[in-house]
Short mmCIF file of C-alpha atoms in Angstrom, two decimals:
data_model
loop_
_atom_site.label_atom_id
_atom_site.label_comp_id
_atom_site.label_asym_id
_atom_site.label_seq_id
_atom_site.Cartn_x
_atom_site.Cartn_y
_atom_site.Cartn_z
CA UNK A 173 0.00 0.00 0.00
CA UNK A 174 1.14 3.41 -1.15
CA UNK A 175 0.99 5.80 1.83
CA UNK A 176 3.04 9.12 1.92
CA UNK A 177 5.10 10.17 4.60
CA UNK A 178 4.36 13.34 6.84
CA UNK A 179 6.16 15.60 5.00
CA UNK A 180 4.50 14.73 1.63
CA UNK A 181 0.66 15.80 3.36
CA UNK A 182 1.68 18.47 5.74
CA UNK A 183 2.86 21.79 6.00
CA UNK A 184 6.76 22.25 6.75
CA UNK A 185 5.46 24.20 10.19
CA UNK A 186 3.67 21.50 11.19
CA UNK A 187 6.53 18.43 11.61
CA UNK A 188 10.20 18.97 12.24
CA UNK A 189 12.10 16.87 10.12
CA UNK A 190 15.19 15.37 11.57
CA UNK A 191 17.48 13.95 8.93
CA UNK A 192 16.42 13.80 5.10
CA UNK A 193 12.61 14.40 4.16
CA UNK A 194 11.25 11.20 3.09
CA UNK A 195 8.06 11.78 1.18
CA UNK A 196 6.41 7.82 0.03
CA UNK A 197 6.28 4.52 1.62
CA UNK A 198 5.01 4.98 4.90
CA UNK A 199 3.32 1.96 5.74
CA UNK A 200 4.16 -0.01 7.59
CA UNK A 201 6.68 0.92 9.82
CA UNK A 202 10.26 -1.09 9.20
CA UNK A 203 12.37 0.06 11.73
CA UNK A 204 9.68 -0.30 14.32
CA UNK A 205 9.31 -3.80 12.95
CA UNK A 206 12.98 -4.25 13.53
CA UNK A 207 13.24 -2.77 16.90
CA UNK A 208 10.70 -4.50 18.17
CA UNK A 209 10.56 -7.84 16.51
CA UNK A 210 14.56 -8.13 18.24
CA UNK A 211 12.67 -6.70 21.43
CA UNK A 212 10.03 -9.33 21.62
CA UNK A 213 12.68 -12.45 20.48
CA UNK A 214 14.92 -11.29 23.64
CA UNK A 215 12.14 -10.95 26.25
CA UNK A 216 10.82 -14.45 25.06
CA UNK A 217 14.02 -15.44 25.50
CA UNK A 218 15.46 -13.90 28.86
CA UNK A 219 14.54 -15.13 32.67
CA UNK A 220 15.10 -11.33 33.96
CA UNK A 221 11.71 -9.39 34.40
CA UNK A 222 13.50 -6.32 34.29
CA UNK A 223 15.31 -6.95 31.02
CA UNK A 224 12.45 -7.96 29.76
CA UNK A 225 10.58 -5.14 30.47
CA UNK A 226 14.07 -2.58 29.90
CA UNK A 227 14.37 -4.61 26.41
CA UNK A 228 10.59 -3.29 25.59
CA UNK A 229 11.04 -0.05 26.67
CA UNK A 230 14.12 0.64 24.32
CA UNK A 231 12.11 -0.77 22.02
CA UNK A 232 9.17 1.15 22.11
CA UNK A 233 11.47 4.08 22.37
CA UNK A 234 12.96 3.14 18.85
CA UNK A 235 9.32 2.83 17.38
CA UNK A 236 8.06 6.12 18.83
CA UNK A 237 11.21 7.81 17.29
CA UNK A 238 10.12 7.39 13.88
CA UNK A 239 7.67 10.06 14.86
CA UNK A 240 9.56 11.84 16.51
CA UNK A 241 11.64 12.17 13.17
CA UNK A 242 8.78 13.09 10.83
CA UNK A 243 9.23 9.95 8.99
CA UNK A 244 6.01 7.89 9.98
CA UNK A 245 2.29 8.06 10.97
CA UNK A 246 1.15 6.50 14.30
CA UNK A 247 -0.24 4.00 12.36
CA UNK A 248 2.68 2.89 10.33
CA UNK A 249 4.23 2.76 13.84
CA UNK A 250 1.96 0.51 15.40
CA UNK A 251 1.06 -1.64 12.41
CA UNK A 252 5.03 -2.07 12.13
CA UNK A 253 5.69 -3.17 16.18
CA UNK A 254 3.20 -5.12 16.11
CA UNK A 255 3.80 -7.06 13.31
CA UNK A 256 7.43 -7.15 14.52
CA UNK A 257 6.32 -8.36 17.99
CA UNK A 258 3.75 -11.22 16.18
CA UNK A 259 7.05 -12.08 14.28
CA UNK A 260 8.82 -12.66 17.40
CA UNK A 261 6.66 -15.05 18.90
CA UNK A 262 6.10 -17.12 15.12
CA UNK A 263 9.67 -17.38 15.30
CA UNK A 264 9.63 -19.29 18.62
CA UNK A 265 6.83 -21.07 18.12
CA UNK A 266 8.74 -22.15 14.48
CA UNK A 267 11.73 -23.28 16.43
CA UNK A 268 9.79 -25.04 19.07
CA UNK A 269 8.39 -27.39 17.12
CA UNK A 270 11.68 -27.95 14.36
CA UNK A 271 14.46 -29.88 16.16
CA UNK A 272 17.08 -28.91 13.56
CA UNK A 273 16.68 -25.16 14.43
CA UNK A 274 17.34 -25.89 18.00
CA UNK A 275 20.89 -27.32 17.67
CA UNK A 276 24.02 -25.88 18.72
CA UNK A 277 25.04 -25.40 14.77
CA UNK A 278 22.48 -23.14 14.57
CA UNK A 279 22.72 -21.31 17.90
CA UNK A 280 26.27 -20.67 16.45
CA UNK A 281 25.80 -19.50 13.16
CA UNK A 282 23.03 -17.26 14.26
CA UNK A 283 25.60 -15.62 16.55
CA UNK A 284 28.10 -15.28 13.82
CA UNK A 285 25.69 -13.43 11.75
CA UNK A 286 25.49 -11.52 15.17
CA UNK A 287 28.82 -10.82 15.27
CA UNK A 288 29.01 -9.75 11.85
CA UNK A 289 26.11 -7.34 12.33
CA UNK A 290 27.24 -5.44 15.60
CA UNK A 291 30.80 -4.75 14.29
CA UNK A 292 29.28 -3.78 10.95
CA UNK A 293 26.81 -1.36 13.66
CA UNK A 294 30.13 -0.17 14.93
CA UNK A 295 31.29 1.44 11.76
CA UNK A 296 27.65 2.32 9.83
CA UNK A 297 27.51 5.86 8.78
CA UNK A 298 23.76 7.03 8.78
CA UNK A 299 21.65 9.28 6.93
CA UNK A 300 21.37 11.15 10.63
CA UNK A 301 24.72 11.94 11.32
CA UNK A 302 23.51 12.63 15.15
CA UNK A 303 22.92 9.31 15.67
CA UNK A 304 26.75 8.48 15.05
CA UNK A 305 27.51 7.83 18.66
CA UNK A 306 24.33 5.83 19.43
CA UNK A 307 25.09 3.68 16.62
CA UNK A 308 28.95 3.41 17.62
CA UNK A 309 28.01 2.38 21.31
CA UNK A 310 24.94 -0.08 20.43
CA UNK A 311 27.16 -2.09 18.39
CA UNK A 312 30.24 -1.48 21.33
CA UNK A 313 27.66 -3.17 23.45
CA UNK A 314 26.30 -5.82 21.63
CA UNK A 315 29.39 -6.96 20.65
CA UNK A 316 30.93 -7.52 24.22
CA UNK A 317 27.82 -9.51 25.20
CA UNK A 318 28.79 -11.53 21.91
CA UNK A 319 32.74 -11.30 22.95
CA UNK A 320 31.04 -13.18 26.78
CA UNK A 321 28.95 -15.79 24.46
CA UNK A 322 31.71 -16.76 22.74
CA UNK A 323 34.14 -16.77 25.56
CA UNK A 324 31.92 -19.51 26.68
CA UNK A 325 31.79 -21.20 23.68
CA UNK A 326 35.59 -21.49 23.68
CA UNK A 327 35.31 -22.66 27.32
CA UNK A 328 32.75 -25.68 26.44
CA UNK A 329 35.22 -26.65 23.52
CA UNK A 330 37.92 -26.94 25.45
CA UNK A 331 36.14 -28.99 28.76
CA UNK A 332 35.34 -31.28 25.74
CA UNK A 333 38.89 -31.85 24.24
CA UNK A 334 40.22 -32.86 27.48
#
C-alpha cells in the first residue's frame, strides 16, 4: 500500500524533520518492525523481568522515534511493532516445534551473523549523522555480550577436548 510520509501531506510548520525528508512509503513501519521484533525475540528469550521489560522499553522508544523524526504516521508505527512483535513469537513457536533449528550449529551460526552485524553497527555511517555515537556504542555493546557468548563457547570446547 502506497501511503506518503508526513512531510509529503503536511505543511513544513507542522513536523520537524530530523534527517532527510522522506516523502512515500510509509506503511508499515520497518524500523519499528525491527526494533521490536529483536525486542520481543529477547524478552521471550530472557529469565530477567527487568530486562524484559528494559528490552521493551528501548524498544518502544525506537518505534516512537520514527515520529519523533517526521518519517512515519502512528499507524505505520503501530502496524510495524506489532507485526514485529507477532514475528517474534512465530519465530519461537517455528523453532519449538523444528528440532534442527534448536541445535548448537544453529545457535552458532546465528551468533556469527550476530557478530558480523554489531561490528558492521560499529562502523555504519547514517543518513542522521547525530545518531553516530548511538550507533557506535549499540554495536560497542552488543558486541561484548557476543565477545562473553563466545568466551563460553571457547570454554565448552575446550572442557570437551580434554
Amino acid at each position: 500500500m502506497e501511503v506518503p510520509r508526513p512531510p509529503a501531506v503536511l505543511d513544513a510548520e507542522m513536523v520537524r524533520i530530523i534527517g532527510p525528508v522522506l516523502k512515500n512509503h510509509s506503511f508499515p513501519s520497518g524500523h519499528s518492525f525491527t526494533a521490536l521484533a529483536t525486542a520481543g525475540l529477547i524478552m521471550l528469550h530472557t529469565r530477567s523481568l527487568f530486562c524484559a521489560v528494559l528490552v521493551l522499553v528501548i524498544g518502544l522508544i525506537a518505534a516512537l522515534s520514527r515520529a519523533a523524526v517526521g518519517a512515519h504516521w502512528p499507524l505505520d508505527i503501530l502496524t510495524g511493532g506489532a507485526a514485529g512483535l507477532l514475528f517474534a513469537q512465530f519465530a519461537k513457536a517455528l523453532c519449538a516445534r523444528y528440532w534442527w533449528l534448536q541445535g548448537e550449529g544453529l545457535q552458532r551460526f546465528s551468533a556469527v551473523l550476530m557478530t558480523i552485524t554489531c561490528v558492521a553497527l560499529i562502523f555504519h555511517v547514517s543518513r542522521y549523522p547525530d545518531t553516530r555515537i548511538l550507533s557506535a556504542s549499540t554495536g560497542v555493546i552488543a558486541t561484548l555480550f557476543l565477545c562473553g557468548y563466545w568466551w563460553r563457547q571457547l570454554g565448552r570446547l575446550r572442557n570437551r577436548a580434554n
